[in-house]
mmCIF file of C-alpha atoms in Angstrom:
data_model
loop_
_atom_site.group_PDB
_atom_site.id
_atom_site.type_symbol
_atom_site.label_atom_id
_atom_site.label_comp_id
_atom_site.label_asym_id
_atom_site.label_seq_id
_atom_site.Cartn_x
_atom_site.Cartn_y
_atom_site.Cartn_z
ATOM 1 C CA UNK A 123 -5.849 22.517 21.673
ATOM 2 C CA UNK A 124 -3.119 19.758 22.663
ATOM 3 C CA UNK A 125 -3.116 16.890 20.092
ATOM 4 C CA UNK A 126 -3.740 13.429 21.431
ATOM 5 C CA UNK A 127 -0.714 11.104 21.388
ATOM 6 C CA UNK A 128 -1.910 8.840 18.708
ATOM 7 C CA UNK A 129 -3.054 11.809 16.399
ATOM 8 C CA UNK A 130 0.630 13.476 16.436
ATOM 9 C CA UNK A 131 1.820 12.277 12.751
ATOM 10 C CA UNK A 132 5.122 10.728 12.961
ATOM 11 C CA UNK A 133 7.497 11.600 10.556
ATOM 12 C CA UNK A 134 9.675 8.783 8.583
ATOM 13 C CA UNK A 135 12.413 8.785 6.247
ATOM 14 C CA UNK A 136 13.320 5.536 4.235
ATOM 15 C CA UNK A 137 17.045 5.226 2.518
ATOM 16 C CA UNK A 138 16.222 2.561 -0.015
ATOM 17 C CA UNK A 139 19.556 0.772 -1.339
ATOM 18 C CA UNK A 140 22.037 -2.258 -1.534
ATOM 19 C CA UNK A 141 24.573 0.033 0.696
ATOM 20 C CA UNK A 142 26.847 -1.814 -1.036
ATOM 21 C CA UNK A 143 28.836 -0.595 1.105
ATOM 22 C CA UNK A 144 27.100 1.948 3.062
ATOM 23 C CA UNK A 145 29.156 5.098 3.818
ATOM 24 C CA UNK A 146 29.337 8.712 5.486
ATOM 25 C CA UNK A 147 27.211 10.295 2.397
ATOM 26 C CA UNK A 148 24.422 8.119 3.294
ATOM 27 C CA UNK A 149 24.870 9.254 7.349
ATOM 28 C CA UNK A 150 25.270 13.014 6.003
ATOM 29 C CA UNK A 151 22.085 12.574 3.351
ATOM 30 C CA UNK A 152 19.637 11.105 6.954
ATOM 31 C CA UNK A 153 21.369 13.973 9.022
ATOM 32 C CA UNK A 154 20.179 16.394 6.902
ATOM 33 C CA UNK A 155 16.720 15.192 5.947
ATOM 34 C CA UNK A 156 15.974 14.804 9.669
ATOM 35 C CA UNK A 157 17.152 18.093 10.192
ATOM 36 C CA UNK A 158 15.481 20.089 7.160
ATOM 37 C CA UNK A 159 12.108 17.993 7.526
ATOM 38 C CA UNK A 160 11.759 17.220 11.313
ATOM 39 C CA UNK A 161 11.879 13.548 10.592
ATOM 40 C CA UNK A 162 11.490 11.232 13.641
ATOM 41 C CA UNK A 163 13.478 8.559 12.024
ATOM 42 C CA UNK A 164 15.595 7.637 9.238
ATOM 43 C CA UNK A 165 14.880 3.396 7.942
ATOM 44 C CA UNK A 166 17.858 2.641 5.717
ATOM 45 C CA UNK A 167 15.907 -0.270 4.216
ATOM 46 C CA UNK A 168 18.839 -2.384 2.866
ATOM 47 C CA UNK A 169 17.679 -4.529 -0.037
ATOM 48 C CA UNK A 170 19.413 -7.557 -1.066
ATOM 49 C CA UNK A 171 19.070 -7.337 -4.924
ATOM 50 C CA UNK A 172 18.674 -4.176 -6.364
ATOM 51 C CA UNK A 173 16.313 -4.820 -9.273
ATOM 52 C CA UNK A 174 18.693 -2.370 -11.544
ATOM 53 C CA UNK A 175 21.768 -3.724 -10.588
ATOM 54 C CA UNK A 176 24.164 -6.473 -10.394
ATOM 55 C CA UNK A 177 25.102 -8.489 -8.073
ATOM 56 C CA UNK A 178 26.563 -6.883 -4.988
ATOM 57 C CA UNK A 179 30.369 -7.081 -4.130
ATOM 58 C CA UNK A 180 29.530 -7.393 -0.268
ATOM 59 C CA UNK A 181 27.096 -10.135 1.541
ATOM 60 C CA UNK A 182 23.624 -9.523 2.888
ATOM 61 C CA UNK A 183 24.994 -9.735 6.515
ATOM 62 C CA UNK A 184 28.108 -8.174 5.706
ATOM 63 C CA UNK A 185 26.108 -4.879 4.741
ATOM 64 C CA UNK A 186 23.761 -4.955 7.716
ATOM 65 C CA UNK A 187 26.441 -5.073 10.026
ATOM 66 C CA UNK A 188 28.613 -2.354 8.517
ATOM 67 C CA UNK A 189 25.852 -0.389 8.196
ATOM 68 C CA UNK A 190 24.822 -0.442 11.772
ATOM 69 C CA UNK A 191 28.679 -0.018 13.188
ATOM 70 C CA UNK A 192 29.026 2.847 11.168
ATOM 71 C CA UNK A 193 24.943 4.410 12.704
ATOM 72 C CA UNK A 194 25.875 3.535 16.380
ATOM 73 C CA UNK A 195 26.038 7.335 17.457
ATOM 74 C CA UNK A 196 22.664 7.908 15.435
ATOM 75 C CA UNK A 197 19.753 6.692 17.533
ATOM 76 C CA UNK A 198 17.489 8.056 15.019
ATOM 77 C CA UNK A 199 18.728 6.110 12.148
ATOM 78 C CA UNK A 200 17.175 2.378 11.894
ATOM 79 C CA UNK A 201 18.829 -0.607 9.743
ATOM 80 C CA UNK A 202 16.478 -2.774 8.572
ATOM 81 C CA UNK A 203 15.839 -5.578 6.089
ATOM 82 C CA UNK A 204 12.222 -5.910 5.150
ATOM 83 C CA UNK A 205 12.643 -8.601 2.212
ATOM 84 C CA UNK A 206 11.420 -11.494 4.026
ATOM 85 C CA UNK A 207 8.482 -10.014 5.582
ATOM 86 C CA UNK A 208 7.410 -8.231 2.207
ATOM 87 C CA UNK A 209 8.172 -10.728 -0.219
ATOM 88 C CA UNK A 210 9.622 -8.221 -2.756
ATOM 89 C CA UNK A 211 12.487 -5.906 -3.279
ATOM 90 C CA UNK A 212 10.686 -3.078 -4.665
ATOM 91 C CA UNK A 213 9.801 0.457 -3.256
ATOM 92 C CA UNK A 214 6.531 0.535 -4.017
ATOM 93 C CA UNK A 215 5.889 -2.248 -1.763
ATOM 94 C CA UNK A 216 8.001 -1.310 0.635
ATOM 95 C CA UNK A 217 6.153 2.104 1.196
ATOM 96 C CA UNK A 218 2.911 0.351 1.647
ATOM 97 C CA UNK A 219 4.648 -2.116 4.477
ATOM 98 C CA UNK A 220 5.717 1.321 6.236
ATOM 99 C CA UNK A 221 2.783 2.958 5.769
ATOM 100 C CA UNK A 222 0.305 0.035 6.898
ATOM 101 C CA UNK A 223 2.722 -0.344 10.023
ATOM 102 C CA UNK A 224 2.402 3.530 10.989
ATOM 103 C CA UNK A 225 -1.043 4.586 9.678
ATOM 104 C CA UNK A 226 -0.800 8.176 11.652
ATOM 105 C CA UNK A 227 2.211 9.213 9.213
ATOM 106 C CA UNK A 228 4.081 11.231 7.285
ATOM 107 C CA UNK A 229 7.007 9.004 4.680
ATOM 108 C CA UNK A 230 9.466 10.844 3.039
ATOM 109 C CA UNK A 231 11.658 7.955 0.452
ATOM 110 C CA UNK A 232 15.397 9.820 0.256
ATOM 111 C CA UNK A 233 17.034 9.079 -2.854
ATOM 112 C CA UNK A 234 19.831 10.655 -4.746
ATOM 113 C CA UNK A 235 20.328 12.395 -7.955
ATOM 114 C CA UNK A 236 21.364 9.251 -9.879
ATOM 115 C CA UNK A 237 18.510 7.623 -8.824
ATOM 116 C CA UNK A 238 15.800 10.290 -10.165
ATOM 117 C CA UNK A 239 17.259 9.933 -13.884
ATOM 118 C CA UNK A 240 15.123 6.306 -14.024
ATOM 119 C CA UNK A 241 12.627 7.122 -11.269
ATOM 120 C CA UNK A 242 9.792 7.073 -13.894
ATOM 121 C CA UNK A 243 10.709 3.314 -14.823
ATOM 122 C CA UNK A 244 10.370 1.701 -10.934
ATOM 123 C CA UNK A 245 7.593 -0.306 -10.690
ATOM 124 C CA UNK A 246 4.648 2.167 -9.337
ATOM 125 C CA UNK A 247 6.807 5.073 -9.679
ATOM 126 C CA UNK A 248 3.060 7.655 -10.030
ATOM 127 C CA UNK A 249 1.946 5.648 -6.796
ATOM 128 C CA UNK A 250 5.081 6.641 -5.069
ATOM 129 C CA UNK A 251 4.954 9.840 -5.395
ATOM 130 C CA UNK A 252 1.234 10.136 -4.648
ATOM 131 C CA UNK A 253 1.851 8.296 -1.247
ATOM 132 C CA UNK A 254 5.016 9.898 0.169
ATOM 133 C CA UNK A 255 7.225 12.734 -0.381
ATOM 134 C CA UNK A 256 10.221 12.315 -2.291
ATOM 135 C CA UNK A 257 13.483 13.960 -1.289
ATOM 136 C CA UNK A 258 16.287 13.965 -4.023
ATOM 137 C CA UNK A 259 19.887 14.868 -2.801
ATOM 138 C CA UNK A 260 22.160 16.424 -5.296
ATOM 139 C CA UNK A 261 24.734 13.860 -6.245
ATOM 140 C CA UNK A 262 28.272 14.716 -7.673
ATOM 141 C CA UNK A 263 28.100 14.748 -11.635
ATOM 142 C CA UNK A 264 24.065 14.291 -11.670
ATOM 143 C CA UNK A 265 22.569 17.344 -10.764
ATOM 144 C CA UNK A 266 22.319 18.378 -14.848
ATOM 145 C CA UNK A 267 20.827 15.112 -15.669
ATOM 146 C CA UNK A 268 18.518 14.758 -13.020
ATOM 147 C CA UNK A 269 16.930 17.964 -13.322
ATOM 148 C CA UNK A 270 16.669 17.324 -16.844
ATOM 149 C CA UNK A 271 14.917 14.004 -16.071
ATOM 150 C CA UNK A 272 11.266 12.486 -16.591
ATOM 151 C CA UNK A 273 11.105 12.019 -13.169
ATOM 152 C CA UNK A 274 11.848 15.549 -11.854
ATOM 153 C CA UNK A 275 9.417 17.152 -14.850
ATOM 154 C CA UNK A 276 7.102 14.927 -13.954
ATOM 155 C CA UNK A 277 7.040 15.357 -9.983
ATOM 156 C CA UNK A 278 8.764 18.514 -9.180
ATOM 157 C CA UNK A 279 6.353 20.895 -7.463
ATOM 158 C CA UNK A 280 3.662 18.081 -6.621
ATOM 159 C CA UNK A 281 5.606 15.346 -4.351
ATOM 160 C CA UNK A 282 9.487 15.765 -5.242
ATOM 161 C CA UNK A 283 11.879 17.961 -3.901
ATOM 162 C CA UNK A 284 15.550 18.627 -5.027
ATOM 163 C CA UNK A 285 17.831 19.388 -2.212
ATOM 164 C CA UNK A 286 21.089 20.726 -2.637
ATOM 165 C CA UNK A 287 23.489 20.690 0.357
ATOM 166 C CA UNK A 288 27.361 20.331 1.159
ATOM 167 C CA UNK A 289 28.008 17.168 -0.341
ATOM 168 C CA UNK A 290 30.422 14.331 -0.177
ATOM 169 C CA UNK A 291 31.821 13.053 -2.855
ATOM 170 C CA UNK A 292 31.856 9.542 -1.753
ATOM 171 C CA UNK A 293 30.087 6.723 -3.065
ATOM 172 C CA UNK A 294 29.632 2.884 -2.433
ATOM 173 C CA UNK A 295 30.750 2.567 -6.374
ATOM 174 C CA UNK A 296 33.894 4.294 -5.393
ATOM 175 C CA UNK A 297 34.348 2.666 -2.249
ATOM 176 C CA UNK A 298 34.464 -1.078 -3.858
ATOM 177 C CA UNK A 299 37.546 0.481 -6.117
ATOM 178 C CA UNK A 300 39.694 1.004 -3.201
#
């Protein structure tokens, strides 16, 4: 039997971050996940504050645009700033604006190994992982602590997934030193 059009579940990535400034390990992280998971998209939802950071070296603008020069070749890869629609900067809420937008889906929220060490203190952090699928990319000098983490004991075999690939050891942290 031939699915109807609207009942084929679309498949979405979202890239949460500052992308502060974004860089090739975020392209090779969306690559991949589209690739392992059959994603139909990849949102690299740019936020303006990150709630557990500092301020950002780069502007708002400055980001977006960098970010899109360096995704031209990737069709599948959307840059997008939800903030003003949403009225927040935090996942949870973000997920829910996704979801609500493309009921017939599947979300998968891409984050890296750093990220997972604190995952069980974002806001909503059990709903997160009860309404998406949560891909964690190995990080340079993280995978020990993550794996270690509340997060990954607390999610691993129900929602999460740890994902080790070729990496690049790059990083927007890095790139602001230069």
């Amino acid at each position: 039997m031939v699915q109807a059009k609207s009942e084929i579940k679309k498949k979405i990535g979202i890239l949460g971050g500052t992308f502060d400034p974004a860089h090739n390990g975020h392209v090779k992280i969306s690559i991949e996940a589209k690739k392992r998971y059959k994603l139909n998209e990849v949102i690299w939802a740019i936020t303006k504050k990150n709630p557990h950071k500092a301020k950002s070296a780069y502007s708002l603008n400055k980001r977006i645009t960098y970010a899109k020069k360096i995704n031209q070749k990737y069709r599948f890869i959307k840059v997008k700033f939800f903030e003003r629609i949403i009225k927040s900067n935090r996942t949870i809420d973000l997920i829910k604006h996704i979801k609500k937008k493309n009921k017939i889906s599947e979300i998968y929220f891409i984050m890296g190994a750093d990220n997972l060490i604190h995952f069980h203190r974002w806001k909503n952090s059990n709903l997160i992982s009860s309404i998406c699928n949560i891909l964690v990319f190995d990080r340079n000098g993280y995978k020990a602590k993550s794996l270690k983490s509340l997060g990954f004991k607390k999610y691993n075999k129900k929602s999460l997934e740890f994902i080790k690939f070729k990496k690049v050891n790059i990083s927007s942290s890095k790139l602001r030193k230069i």
